[in-house]
Coordinates of C-alpha atoms in Angstrom, one line a residue:
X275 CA 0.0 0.0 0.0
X276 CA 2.6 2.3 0.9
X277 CA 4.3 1.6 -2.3
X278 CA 0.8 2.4 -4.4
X279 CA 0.7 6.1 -2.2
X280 CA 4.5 6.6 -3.5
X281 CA 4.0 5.7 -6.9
X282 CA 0.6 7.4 -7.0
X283 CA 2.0 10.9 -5.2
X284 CA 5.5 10.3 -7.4
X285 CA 3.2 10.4 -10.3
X286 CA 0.8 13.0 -9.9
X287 CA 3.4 15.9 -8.9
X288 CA 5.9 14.9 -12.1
X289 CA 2.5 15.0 -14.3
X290 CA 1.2 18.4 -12.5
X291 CA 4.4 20.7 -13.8
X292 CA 4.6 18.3 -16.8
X293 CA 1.1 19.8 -17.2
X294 CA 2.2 23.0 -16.7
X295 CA 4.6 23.1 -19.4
X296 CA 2.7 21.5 -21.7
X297 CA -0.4 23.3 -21.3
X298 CA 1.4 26.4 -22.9
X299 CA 3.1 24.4 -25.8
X300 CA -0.2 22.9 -26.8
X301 CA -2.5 26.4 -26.5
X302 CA 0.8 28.1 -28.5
X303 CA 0.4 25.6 -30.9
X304 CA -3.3 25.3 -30.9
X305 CA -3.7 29.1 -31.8
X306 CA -0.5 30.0 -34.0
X307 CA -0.1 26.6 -35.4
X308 CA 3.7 27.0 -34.2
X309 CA 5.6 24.0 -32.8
X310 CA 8.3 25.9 -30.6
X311 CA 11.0 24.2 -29.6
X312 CA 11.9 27.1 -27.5
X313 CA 9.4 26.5 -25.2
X314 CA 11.9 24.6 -22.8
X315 CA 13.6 27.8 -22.3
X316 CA 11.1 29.1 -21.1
X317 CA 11.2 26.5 -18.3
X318 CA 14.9 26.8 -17.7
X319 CA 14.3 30.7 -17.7
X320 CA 11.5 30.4 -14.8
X321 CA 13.9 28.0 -12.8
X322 CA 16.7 30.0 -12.7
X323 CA 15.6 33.4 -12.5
X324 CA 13.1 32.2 -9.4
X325 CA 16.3 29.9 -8.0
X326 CA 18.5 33.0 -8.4
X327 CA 15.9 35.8 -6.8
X328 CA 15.2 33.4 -4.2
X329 CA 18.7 32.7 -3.2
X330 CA 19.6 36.0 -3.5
X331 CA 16.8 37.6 -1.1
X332 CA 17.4 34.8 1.6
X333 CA 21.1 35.4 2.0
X334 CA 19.7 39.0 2.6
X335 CA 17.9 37.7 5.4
X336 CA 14.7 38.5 3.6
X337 CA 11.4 36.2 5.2
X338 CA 11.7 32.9 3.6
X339 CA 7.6 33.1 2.2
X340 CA 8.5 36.0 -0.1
X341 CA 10.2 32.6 -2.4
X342 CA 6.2 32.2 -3.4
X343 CA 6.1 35.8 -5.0
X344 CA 9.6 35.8 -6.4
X345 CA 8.2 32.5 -8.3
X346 CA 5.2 34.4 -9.6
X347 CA 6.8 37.4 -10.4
X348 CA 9.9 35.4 -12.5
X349 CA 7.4 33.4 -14.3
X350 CA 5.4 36.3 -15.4
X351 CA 8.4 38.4 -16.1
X352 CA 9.9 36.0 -18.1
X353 CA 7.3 35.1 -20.0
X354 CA 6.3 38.9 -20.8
X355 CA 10.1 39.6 -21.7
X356 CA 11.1 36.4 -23.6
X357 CA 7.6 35.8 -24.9
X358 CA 7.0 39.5 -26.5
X359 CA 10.9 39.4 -28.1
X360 CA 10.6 36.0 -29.7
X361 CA 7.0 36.5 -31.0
X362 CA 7.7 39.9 -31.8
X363 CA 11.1 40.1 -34.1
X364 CA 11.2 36.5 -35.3
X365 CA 8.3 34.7 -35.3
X366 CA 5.8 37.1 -36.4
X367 CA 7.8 37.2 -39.7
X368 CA 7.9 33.6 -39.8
X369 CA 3.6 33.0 -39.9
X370 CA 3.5 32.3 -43.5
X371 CA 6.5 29.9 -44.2
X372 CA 6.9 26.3 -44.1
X373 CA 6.7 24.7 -40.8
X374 CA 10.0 22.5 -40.7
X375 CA 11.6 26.4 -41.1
X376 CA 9.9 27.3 -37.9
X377 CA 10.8 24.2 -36.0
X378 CA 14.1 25.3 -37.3
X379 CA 14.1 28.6 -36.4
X380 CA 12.6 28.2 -32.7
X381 CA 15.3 25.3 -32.1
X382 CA 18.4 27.5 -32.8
X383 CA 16.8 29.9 -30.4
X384 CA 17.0 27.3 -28.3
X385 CA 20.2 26.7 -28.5
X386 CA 21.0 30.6 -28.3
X387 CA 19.0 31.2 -25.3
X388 CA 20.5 28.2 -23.3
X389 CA 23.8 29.3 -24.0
X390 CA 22.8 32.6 -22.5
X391 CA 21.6 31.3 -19.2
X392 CA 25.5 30.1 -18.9
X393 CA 26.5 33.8 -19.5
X394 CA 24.0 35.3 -17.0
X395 CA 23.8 32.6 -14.5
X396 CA 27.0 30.4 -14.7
X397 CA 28.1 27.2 -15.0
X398 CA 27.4 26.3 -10.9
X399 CA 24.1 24.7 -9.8
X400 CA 21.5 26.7 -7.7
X401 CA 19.8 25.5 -4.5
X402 CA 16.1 27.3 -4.0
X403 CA 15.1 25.0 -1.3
X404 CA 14.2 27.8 1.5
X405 CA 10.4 27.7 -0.1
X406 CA 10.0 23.6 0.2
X407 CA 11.7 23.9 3.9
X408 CA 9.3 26.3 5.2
X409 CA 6.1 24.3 4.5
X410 CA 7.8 21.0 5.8
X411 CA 6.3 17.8 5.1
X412 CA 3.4 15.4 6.4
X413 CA 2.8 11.8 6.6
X414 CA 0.6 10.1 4.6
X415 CA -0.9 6.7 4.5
X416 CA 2.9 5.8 6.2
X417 CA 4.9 8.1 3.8
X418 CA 6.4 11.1 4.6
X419 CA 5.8 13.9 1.4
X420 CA 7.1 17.0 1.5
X421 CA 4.3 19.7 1.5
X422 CA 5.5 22.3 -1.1
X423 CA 5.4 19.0 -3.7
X424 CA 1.8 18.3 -2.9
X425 CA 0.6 22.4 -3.8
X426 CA 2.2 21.6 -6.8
X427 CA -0.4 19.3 -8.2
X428 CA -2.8 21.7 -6.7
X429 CA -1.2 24.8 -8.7
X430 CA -1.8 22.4 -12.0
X431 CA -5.1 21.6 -11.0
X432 CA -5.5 25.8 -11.0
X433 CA -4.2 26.2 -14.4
X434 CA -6.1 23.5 -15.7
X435 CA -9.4 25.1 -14.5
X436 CA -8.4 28.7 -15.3
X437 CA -7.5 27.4 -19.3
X438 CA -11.3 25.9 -19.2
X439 CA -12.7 29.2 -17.8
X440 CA -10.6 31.5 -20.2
X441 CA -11.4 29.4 -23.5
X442 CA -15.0 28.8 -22.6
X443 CA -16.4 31.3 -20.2
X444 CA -14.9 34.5 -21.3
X445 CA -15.0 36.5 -24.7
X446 CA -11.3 36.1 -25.4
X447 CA -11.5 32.3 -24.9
X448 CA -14.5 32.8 -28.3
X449 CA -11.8 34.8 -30.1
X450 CA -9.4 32.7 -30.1
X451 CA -11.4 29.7 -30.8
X452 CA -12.6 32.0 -33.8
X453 CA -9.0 32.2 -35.0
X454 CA -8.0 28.8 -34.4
X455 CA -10.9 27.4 -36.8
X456 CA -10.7 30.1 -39.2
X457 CA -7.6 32.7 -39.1
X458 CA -9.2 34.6 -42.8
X459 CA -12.8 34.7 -41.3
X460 CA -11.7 36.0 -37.9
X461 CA -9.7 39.1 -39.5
X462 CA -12.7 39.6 -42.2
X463 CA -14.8 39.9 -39.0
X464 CA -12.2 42.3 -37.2
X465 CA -10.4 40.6 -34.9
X466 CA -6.6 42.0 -34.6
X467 CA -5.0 38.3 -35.0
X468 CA -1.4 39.8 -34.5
X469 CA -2.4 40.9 -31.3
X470 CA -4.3 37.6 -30.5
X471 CA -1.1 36.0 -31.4
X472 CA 1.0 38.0 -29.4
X473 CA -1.2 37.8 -26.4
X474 CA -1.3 34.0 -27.1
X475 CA 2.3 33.4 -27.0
X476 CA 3.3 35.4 -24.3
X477 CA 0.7 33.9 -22.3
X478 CA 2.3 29.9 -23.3
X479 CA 5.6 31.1 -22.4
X480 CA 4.2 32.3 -19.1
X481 CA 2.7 29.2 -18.3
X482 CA 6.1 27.8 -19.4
X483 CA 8.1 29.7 -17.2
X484 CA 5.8 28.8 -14.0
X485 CA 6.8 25.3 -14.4
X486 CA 10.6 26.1 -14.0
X487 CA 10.1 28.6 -11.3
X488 CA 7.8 26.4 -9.4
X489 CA 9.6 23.4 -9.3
X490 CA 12.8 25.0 -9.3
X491 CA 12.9 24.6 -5.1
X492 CA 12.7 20.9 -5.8
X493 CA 15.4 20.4 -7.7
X494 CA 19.1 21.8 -8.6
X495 CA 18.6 24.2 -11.1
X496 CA 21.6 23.4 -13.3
X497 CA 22.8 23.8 -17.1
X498 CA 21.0 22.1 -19.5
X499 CA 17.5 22.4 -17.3
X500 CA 15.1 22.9 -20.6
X501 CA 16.3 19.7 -22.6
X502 CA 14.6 16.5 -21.0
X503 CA 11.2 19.1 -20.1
X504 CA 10.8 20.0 -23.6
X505 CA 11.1 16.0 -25.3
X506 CA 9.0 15.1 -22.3
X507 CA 6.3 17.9 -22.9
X508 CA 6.4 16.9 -26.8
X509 CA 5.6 13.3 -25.7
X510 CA 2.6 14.8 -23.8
X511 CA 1.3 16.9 -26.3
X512 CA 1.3 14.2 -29.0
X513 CA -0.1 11.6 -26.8
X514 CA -2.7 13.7 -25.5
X515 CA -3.4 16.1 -29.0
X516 CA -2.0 19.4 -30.2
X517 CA -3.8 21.8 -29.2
X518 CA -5.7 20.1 -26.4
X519 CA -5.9 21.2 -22.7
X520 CA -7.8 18.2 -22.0
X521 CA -5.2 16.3 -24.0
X522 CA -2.6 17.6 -22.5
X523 CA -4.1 16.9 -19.0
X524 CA -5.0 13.5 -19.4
X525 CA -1.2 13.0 -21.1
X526 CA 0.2 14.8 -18.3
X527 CA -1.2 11.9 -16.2
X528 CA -0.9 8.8 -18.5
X529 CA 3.2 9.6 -19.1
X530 CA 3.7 10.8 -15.1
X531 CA 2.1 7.8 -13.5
X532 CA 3.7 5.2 -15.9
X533 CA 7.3 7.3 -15.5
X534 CA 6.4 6.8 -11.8
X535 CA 6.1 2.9 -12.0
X536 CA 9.1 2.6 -13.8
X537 CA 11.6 4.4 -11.6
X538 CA 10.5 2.5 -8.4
X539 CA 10.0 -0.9 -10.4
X540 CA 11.8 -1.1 -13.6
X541 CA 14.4 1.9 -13.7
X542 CA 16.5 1.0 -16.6
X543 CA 13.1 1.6 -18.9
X544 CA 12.0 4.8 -17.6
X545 CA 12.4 7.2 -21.1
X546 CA 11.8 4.0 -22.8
X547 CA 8.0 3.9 -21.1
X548 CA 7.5 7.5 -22.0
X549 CA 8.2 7.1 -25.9
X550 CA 6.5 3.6 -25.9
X551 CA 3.5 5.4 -25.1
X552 CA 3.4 8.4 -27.2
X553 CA 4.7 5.5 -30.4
X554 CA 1.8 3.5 -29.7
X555 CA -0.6 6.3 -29.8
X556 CA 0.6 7.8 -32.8
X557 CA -0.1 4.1 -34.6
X558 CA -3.6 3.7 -33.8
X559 CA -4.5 7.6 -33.2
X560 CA -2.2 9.7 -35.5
X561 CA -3.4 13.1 -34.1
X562 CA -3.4 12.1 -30.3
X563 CA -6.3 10.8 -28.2
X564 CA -8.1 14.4 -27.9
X565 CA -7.3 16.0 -30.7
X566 CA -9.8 18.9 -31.3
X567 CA -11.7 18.3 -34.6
X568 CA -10.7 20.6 -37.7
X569 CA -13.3 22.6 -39.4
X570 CA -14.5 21.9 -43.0
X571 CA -13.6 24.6 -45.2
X572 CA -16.1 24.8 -48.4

């Protein structure tokens, strides 16, 4: 039993910020039709600029609960900075080519933008633990869980909810389902697209950042942070539909639990379980198991 709770727990909080992640790469993609490889710098951004604030402010002697703002404010000022740039001077003149050029494009500023986190942060690892310490843990079921890890899957659970509310309770949730179905017909009917788009990607890359910054007090935030996140966050994405917040949810949860079960049962085939997955989806449902349906253009 106790092993179930571990596994279970183990799961749940890997899938909740592999949630998070993905929930911006699939509404990017859902809206722009963009597949941005760059999204996992977004990640590595939010991790280090919360692990770095947060550091940074304690050796100041700064009250140890300000860590839960400084991971707010990095992930929203990294995605309005890195998300307005990117969108703004390369990938708004990029809307109209091929997609391989795009993937091409967003993957050398990947490349660029992890080689300047080594300029502005260094080569050394960063400890952001003072956040995770100050909640402590609890036992459970005979297992002791840290707390902070727990409001983690709470936190997805937020975002999941708020996406629903935005896309389907609010008048920018019907524009953007007007220019994901029909791009022409929205700007015929005066939508500003561009700014839709903008709005759109900075709001992915937010969502992106919030997974570094949130689980950076979990982890070391070192070099090379945004690599496994963003192959992981493609495997959810395709397994769950491009484009899908459902999808993405439900993917979240199918690749965490099973990554789970493998490291305390079979560790030698952990990434092997992930791709496994996503390769057997793709041969019996090419566009993932909630893809939303395309429109018929007559």
């Amino acid at each position: 039993m106790e092993t179930f709770l571990t596994i279970l727990l183990d799961g749940l909080q890997f899938s909740s910020y592999l949630f998070i992640v993905s929930a911006g790469l699939t509404i990017i993609f859902g809206v722009m039709k963009i597949l941005n490889v760059a999204h996992g710098s977004f990640y590595a951004w939010g991790a280090y600029t919360a692990a770095f604030f947060i550091g940074k402010f304690s050796d100041m002697g700064m009250p140890d609960a300000l860590g839960f703002l400084v991971i707010i404010a990095a992930a929203i000022a990294v995605g309005l900075l890195l998300g307005y740039v990117i969108e703004q001077f390369l990938l708004r003149h990029m809307y109209h080519r091929d997609e391989v050029l795009i993937v091409l494009a967003t993957f050398g500023l990947f490349l660029v933008l992890e080689d300047i986190i080594l300029i502005a942060f260094g080569t050394d690892p960063y400890f952001a633990f003072q956040p995770m310490a100050l909640l402590g843990s609890v036992e459970m079921g005979g297992i002791v869980r840290d707390v902070y890890g727990l409001t983690l899957i709470g936190v997805a659970t937020l975002v999941a909810i708020g996406c629903w509310w935005l896309l389907n309770k609010t008048k920018w949730g019907t524009l953007l389902k007007a220019v994901i179905y029909d791009r022409e017909m929205g700007i015929s009917m005066g939508i500003n697209v561009p700014l839709v788009y903008t709005m759109t990607f900075i709001g992915g890359a937010i969502l992106g950042g919030l997974g570094g910054a949130y689980i950076a007090p979990t982890i070391s935030v070192a070099p090379g942070l945004g690599t496994e996140v963003i192959v992981l966050s493609f495997a959810v994405v395709v397994v769950g539909g491009m484009g899908s917040i459902a999808g993405a949810a439900i993917g979240s949860v199918i690749i965490g639990l099973l990554r789970a079960l493998a490291v305390h049962e079979l560790p030698q085939v952990e990434l092997f379980v992930v791709f496994a997955v996503m390769a057997i989806v793709l041969v019996f449902r090419p566009e993932g198991l909630f893809a939303p349906a395309k429109p018929r253009k007559i």
